[in-house]
Amino acid sequence: MNGRLSKVSPRLPVAPPRFGATVPSHRFVRQTRSRPVVASALVVPPEYGYVVATVGFGVAVCQWMMFGVVKARVAIGLKYPAMFAEGDSEEEKKYNCTQRAHQNTLENAPMFTVMIAVLGLVRPIVASTLGTVYFLARIVYFLGYSSGDIQKRTPGSLLSFFTLIGTMAFSIFTGIQVAGSIAPVAV
């Protein structure tokens, strides 16, 4: 057949797609020397809406933090484009801590959001749960750090760190599993 399309035999058994799998988009395959290449479409589970809502929650958390930075900036009268206050007063220290808490969240949010968006294609409830816990931990982190006492950031920092590591491990495991190297595990 060498690259020409042929009709798939109607006698082949067709199993329902497994959760998160790709399914043929039509009944034709292209014959190649090694194996047929099946045109496929990505199946997005209905629960993926929870992942989308979690990403929206994460954006709202970042915006809420931004308002905290603006409030602290106004309190000390810091003019743009300066990012940090240069003085040693208590209010300037609070502003610097508030700014750093927001900046640290912005540094980590993109990679975390990508991980839950991709993980959610296969395990949407797990991804949404991890995402919600992560962004709640970032709120705890922000509130603690913006107090001006950097030790108060530790609970939120630890919880968000372990959630990030857990999401990374889950994403790697799921990626390998989807690639077919590990037997499926119900979660």
PDB file of C-alpha atoms in Angstrom:
ATOM      1  CA  MET A   1       0.000   0.000   0.000  1.00  0.00           C
ATOM      2  CA  ASN A   2       3.050   2.285   0.451  1.00  0.00           C
ATOM      3  CA  GLY A   3       1.521   5.446   1.904  1.00  0.00           C
ATOM      4  CA  ARG A   4      -1.948   5.085   0.360  1.00  0.00           C
ATOM      5  CA  LEU A   5      -5.037   5.067   2.526  1.00  0.00           C
ATOM      6  CA  SER A   6      -6.962   1.850   2.911  1.00  0.00           C
ATOM      7  CA  LYS A   7     -10.241   1.050   4.606  1.00  0.00           C
ATOM      8  CA  VAL A   8      -9.809  -0.632   8.011  1.00  0.00           C
ATOM      9  CA  SER A   9     -11.351  -4.060   8.176  1.00  0.00           C
ATOM     10  CA  PRO A  10     -14.753  -3.841   9.873  1.00  0.00           C
ATOM     11  CA  ARG A  11     -14.060  -7.246  11.470  1.00  0.00           C
ATOM     12  CA  LEU A  12     -11.370  -5.877  13.791  1.00  0.00           C
ATOM     13  CA  PRO A  13     -12.622  -5.722  17.388  1.00  0.00           C
ATOM     14  CA  VAL A  14     -12.886  -2.163  18.634  1.00  0.00           C
ATOM     15  CA  ALA A  15     -12.359  -1.760  22.379  1.00  0.00           C
ATOM     16  CA  PRO A  16     -13.646   1.359  24.133  1.00  0.00           C
ATOM     17  CA  PRO A  17     -10.858   3.882  24.757  1.00  0.00           C
ATOM     18  CA  ARG A  18      -9.273   3.821  28.187  1.00  0.00           C
ATOM     19  CA  PHE A  19      -9.586   6.969  30.284  1.00  0.00           C
ATOM     20  CA  GLY A  20      -7.254   9.654  28.947  1.00  0.00           C
ATOM     21  CA  ALA A  21      -6.344   7.659  25.841  1.00  0.00           C
ATOM     22  CA  THR A  22      -6.464   8.779  22.247  1.00  0.00           C
ATOM     23  CA  VAL A  23      -9.102   7.366  19.927  1.00  0.00           C
ATOM     24  CA  PRO A  24      -9.160   7.026  16.155  1.00  0.00           C
ATOM     25  CA  SER A  25     -10.676  10.116  14.568  1.00  0.00           C
ATOM     26  CA  HIS A  26     -11.832   8.154  11.517  1.00  0.00           C
ATOM     27  CA  ARG A  27     -11.743   4.630  10.108  1.00  0.00           C
ATOM     28  CA  PHE A  28      -8.697   4.991   7.856  1.00  0.00           C
ATOM     29  CA  VAL A  29      -5.062   4.195   8.526  1.00  0.00           C
ATOM     30  CA  ARG A  30      -1.908   4.913   6.533  1.00  0.00           C
ATOM     31  CA  GLN A  31       0.181   1.846   5.899  1.00  0.00           C
ATOM     32  CA  THR A  32       3.912   2.166   6.599  1.00  0.00           C
ATOM     33  CA  ARG A  33       6.697  -0.395   6.573  1.00  0.00           C
ATOM     34  CA  SER A  34       6.803  -0.738  10.364  1.00  0.00           C
ATOM     35  CA  ARG A  35       3.169  -0.442  11.443  1.00  0.00           C
ATOM     36  CA  PRO A  36      -0.034   1.419  10.592  1.00  0.00           C
ATOM     37  CA  VAL A  37      -0.232   5.020  11.814  1.00  0.00           C
ATOM     38  CA  VAL A  38      -3.709   5.729  13.141  1.00  0.00           C
ATOM     39  CA  ALA A  39      -5.052   9.267  13.067  1.00  0.00           C
ATOM     40  CA  SER A  40      -6.162  10.057  16.594  1.00  0.00           C
ATOM     41  CA  ALA A  41      -7.863  12.720  18.674  1.00  0.00           C
ATOM     42  CA  LEU A  42      -7.162  13.654  22.274  1.00  0.00           C
ATOM     43  CA  VAL A  43      -9.916  12.703  24.703  1.00  0.00           C
ATOM     44  CA  VAL A  44     -10.373  15.364  27.361  1.00  0.00           C
ATOM     45  CA  PRO A  45     -12.261  13.972  30.358  1.00  0.00           C
ATOM     46  CA  PRO A  46     -15.266  15.977  31.589  1.00  0.00           C
ATOM     47  CA  GLU A  47     -13.569  16.350  34.984  1.00  0.00           C
ATOM     48  CA  TYR A  48     -10.909  18.487  33.281  1.00  0.00           C
ATOM     49  CA  GLY A  49     -13.172  21.424  34.097  1.00  0.00           C
ATOM     50  CA  TYR A  50     -11.905  21.142  37.681  1.00  0.00           C
ATOM     51  CA  VAL A  51      -8.353  21.614  36.410  1.00  0.00           C
ATOM     52  CA  VAL A  52      -9.419  24.712  34.467  1.00  0.00           C
ATOM     53  CA  ALA A  53     -11.118  26.077  37.598  1.00  0.00           C
ATOM     54  CA  THR A  54      -7.961  25.384  39.618  1.00  0.00           C
ATOM     55  CA  VAL A  55      -5.836  27.292  37.117  1.00  0.00           C
ATOM     56  CA  GLY A  56      -8.320  30.173  37.380  1.00  0.00           C
ATOM     57  CA  PHE A  57      -8.003  30.014  41.165  1.00  0.00           C
ATOM     58  CA  GLY A  58      -4.215  30.215  40.815  1.00  0.00           C
ATOM     59  CA  VAL A  59      -4.493  33.315  38.648  1.00  0.00           C
ATOM     60  CA  ALA A  60      -6.841  34.878  41.213  1.00  0.00           C
ATOM     61  CA  VAL A  61      -4.340  34.121  43.998  1.00  0.00           C
ATOM     62  CA  CYS A  62      -1.540  35.830  42.039  1.00  0.00           C
ATOM     63  CA  GLN A  63      -3.744  38.873  41.421  1.00  0.00           C
ATOM     64  CA  TRP A  64      -4.720  39.031  45.089  1.00  0.00           C
ATOM     65  CA  MET A  65      -1.025  39.008  45.989  1.00  0.00           C
ATOM     66  CA  MET A  66      -0.412  41.804  43.500  1.00  0.00           C
ATOM     67  CA  PHE A  67      -2.962  43.957  45.324  1.00  0.00           C
ATOM     68  CA  GLY A  68      -1.109  43.225  48.572  1.00  0.00           C
ATOM     69  CA  VAL A  69       2.127  44.453  46.986  1.00  0.00           C
ATOM     70  CA  VAL A  70       0.422  47.620  45.713  1.00  0.00           C
ATOM     71  CA  LYS A  71      -1.042  48.291  49.168  1.00  0.00           C
ATOM     72  CA  ALA A  72       2.384  47.860  50.808  1.00  0.00           C
ATOM     73  CA  ARG A  73       4.009  50.052  48.123  1.00  0.00           C
ATOM     74  CA  VAL A  74       1.534  52.869  48.736  1.00  0.00           C
ATOM     75  CA  ALA A  75       2.038  52.583  52.508  1.00  0.00           C
ATOM     76  CA  ILE A  76       5.748  53.439  52.185  1.00  0.00           C
ATOM     77  CA  GLY A  77       5.406  55.796  49.211  1.00  0.00           C
ATOM     78  CA  LEU A  78       7.742  53.783  46.958  1.00  0.00           C
ATOM     79  CA  LYS A  79       7.758  55.174  43.405  1.00  0.00           C
ATOM     80  CA  TYR A  80       7.965  53.101  40.258  1.00  0.00           C
ATOM     81  CA  PRO A  81      10.134  51.588  38.751  1.00  0.00           C
ATOM     82  CA  ALA A  82      11.863  50.665  42.040  1.00  0.00           C
ATOM     83  CA  MET A  83      11.000  47.071  42.980  1.00  0.00           C
ATOM     84  CA  PHE A  84      12.385  47.068  46.517  1.00  0.00           C
ATOM     85  CA  ALA A  85      12.669  49.631  49.305  1.00  0.00           C
ATOM     86  CA  GLU A  86      16.185  50.683  50.301  1.00  0.00           C
ATOM     87  CA  GLY A  87      15.565  51.651  53.942  1.00  0.00           C
ATOM     88  CA  ASP A  88      15.527  49.666  57.159  1.00  0.00           C
ATOM     89  CA  SER A  89      12.219  50.746  58.677  1.00  0.00           C
ATOM     90  CA  GLU A  90       9.664  48.118  59.710  1.00  0.00           C
ATOM     91  CA  GLU A  91       7.257  49.179  56.928  1.00  0.00           C
ATOM     92  CA  GLU A  92       9.976  48.998  54.283  1.00  0.00           C
ATOM     93  CA  LYS A  93      10.960  45.541  55.506  1.00  0.00           C
ATOM     94  CA  LYS A  94       7.302  44.445  55.294  1.00  0.00           C
ATOM     95  CA  TYR A  95       7.058  45.821  51.773  1.00  0.00           C
ATOM     96  CA  ASN A  96      10.219  43.978  50.682  1.00  0.00           C
ATOM     97  CA  CYS A  97       8.919  40.732  52.173  1.00  0.00           C
ATOM     98  CA  THR A  98       5.518  41.223  50.510  1.00  0.00           C
ATOM     99  CA  GLN A  99       7.163  41.937  47.159  1.00  0.00           C
ATOM    100  CA  ARG A 100       9.421  38.891  47.481  1.00  0.00           C
ATOM    101  CA  ALA A 101       6.531  36.581  48.435  1.00  0.00           C
ATOM    102  CA  HIS A 102       4.623  37.643  45.325  1.00  0.00           C
ATOM    103  CA  GLN A 103       7.700  37.414  43.115  1.00  0.00           C
ATOM    104  CA  ASN A 104       8.550  33.926  44.391  1.00  0.00           C
ATOM    105  CA  THR A 105       5.007  32.760  43.637  1.00  0.00           C
ATOM    106  CA  LEU A 106       5.242  34.196  40.121  1.00  0.00           C
ATOM    107  CA  GLU A 107       8.549  32.379  39.616  1.00  0.00           C
ATOM    108  CA  ASN A 108       7.000  29.000  40.446  1.00  0.00           C
ATOM    109  CA  ALA A 109       3.405  29.319  39.215  1.00  0.00           C
ATOM    110  CA  PRO A 110       4.058  28.838  35.459  1.00  0.00           C
ATOM    111  CA  MET A 111       5.834  25.483  35.750  1.00  0.00           C
ATOM    112  CA  PHE A 112       3.338  24.268  38.328  1.00  0.00           C
ATOM    113  CA  THR A 113       0.386  25.319  36.180  1.00  0.00           C
ATOM    114  CA  VAL A 114       1.798  23.487  33.164  1.00  0.00           C
ATOM    115  CA  MET A 115       2.265  20.334  35.263  1.00  0.00           C
ATOM    116  CA  ILE A 116      -1.328  20.306  36.528  1.00  0.00           C
ATOM    117  CA  ALA A 117      -2.687  21.159  33.065  1.00  0.00           C
ATOM    118  CA  VAL A 118      -0.892  18.188  31.506  1.00  0.00           C
ATOM    119  CA  LEU A 119      -1.438  15.814  34.439  1.00  0.00           C
ATOM    120  CA  GLY A 120      -5.128  16.764  34.369  1.00  0.00           C
ATOM    121  CA  LEU A 121      -5.547  15.239  30.913  1.00  0.00           C
ATOM    122  CA  VAL A 122      -5.086  11.812  32.483  1.00  0.00           C
ATOM    123  CA  ARG A 123      -5.858  12.388  36.180  1.00  0.00           C
ATOM    124  CA  PRO A 124      -7.989  15.535  36.452  1.00  0.00           C
ATOM    125  CA  ILE A 125      -9.158  15.070  40.051  1.00  0.00           C
ATOM    126  CA  VAL A 126      -5.610  14.432  41.295  1.00  0.00           C
ATOM    127  CA  ALA A 127      -4.296  17.437  39.356  1.00  0.00           C
ATOM    128  CA  SER A 128      -7.058  19.718  40.607  1.00  0.00           C
ATOM    129  CA  THR A 129      -6.591  18.611  44.209  1.00  0.00           C
ATOM    130  CA  LEU A 130      -2.821  19.118  44.085  1.00  0.00           C
ATOM    131  CA  GLY A 131      -3.310  22.495  42.419  1.00  0.00           C
ATOM    132  CA  THR A 132      -5.811  23.673  45.003  1.00  0.00           C
ATOM    133  CA  VAL A 133      -3.572  22.612  47.894  1.00  0.00           C
ATOM    134  CA  TYR A 134      -0.581  24.309  46.228  1.00  0.00           C
ATOM    135  CA  PHE A 135      -2.322  27.648  45.736  1.00  0.00           C
ATOM    136  CA  LEU A 136      -3.808  27.571  49.259  1.00  0.00           C
ATOM    137  CA  ALA A 137      -0.275  26.936  50.545  1.00  0.00           C
ATOM    138  CA  ARG A 138       0.920  29.954  48.552  1.00  0.00           C
ATOM    139  CA  ILE A 139      -1.686  32.075  50.348  1.00  0.00           C
ATOM    140  CA  VAL A 140      -0.347  30.853  53.714  1.00  0.00           C
ATOM    141  CA  TYR A 141       3.187  31.571  52.473  1.00  0.00           C
ATOM    142  CA  PHE A 142       2.255  35.084  51.332  1.00  0.00           C
ATOM    143  CA  LEU A 143       0.457  35.974  54.562  1.00  0.00           C
ATOM    144  CA  GLY A 144       3.348  34.712  56.677  1.00  0.00           C
ATOM    145  CA  TYR A 145       6.104  36.339  54.627  1.00  0.00           C
ATOM    146  CA  SER A 146       4.314  39.673  54.215  1.00  0.00           C
ATOM    147  CA  SER A 147       4.114  40.020  57.998  1.00  0.00           C
ATOM    148  CA  GLY A 148       7.766  41.077  57.892  1.00  0.00           C
ATOM    149  CA  ASP A 149       8.887  38.063  59.957  1.00  0.00           C
ATOM    150  CA  ILE A 150      10.467  35.714  57.435  1.00  0.00           C
ATOM    151  CA  GLN A 151      10.125  32.707  59.760  1.00  0.00           C
ATOM    152  CA  LYS A 152       6.337  32.911  59.365  1.00  0.00           C
ATOM    153  CA  ARG A 153       6.681  31.920  55.696  1.00  0.00           C
ATOM    154  CA  THR A 154       7.874  28.414  56.624  1.00  0.00           C
ATOM    155  CA  PRO A 155       4.511  26.556  56.927  1.00  0.00           C
ATOM    156  CA  GLY A 156       3.292  27.776  53.545  1.00  0.00           C
ATOM    157  CA  SER A 157       6.719  27.293  52.022  1.00  0.00           C
ATOM    158  CA  LEU A 158       6.980  23.677  53.147  1.00  0.00           C
ATOM    159  CA  LEU A 159       3.438  22.778  52.106  1.00  0.00           C
ATOM    160  CA  SER A 160       3.822  24.350  48.675  1.00  0.00           C
ATOM    161  CA  PHE A 161       7.260  22.741  48.219  1.00  0.00           C
ATOM    162  CA  PHE A 162       6.017  19.242  49.024  1.00  0.00           C
ATOM    163  CA  THR A 163       2.948  19.755  46.831  1.00  0.00           C
ATOM    164  CA  LEU A 164       5.223  20.894  43.985  1.00  0.00           C
ATOM    165  CA  ILE A 165       7.483  17.842  44.409  1.00  0.00           C
ATOM    166  CA  GLY A 166       4.455  15.529  44.603  1.00  0.00           C
ATOM    167  CA  THR A 167       2.968  17.025  41.449  1.00  0.00           C
ATOM    168  CA  MET A 168       6.289  16.701  39.652  1.00  0.00           C
ATOM    169  CA  ALA A 169       6.624  13.034  40.676  1.00  0.00           C
ATOM    170  CA  PHE A 170       3.016  12.292  39.738  1.00  0.00           C
ATOM    171  CA  SER A 171       3.491  13.992  36.354  1.00  0.00           C
ATOM    172  CA  ILE A 172       6.649  12.022  35.596  1.00  0.00           C
ATOM    173  CA  PHE A 173       5.038   8.729  36.671  1.00  0.00           C
ATOM    174  CA  THR A 174       1.913   9.425  34.624  1.00  0.00           C
ATOM    175  CA  GLY A 175       3.942  10.429  31.565  1.00  0.00           C
ATOM    176  CA  ILE A 176       5.911   7.190  31.691  1.00  0.00           C
ATOM    177  CA  GLN A 177       2.715   5.230  32.274  1.00  0.00           C
ATOM    178  CA  VAL A 178       0.957   6.849  29.305  1.00  0.00           C
ATOM    179  CA  ALA A 179       4.000   6.106  27.152  1.00  0.00           C
ATOM    180  CA  GLY A 180       3.419   2.439  27.996  1.00  0.00           C
ATOM    181  CA  SER A 181       6.455   1.666  30.125  1.00  0.00           C
ATOM    182  CA  ILE A 182       4.517   1.094  33.356  1.00  0.00           C
ATOM    183  CA  ALA A 183       1.315  -0.899  33.807  1.00  0.00           C
ATOM    184  CA  PRO A 184      -1.761   1.311  34.453  1.00  0.00           C
ATOM    185  CA  VAL A 185      -2.593   1.968  38.085  1.00  0.00           C
ATOM    186  CA  ALA A 186      -6.025   3.120  39.229  1.00  0.00           C
ATOM    187  CA  VAL A 187      -5.824   6.328  41.260  1.00  0.00           C
TER     188      VAL A 187
END
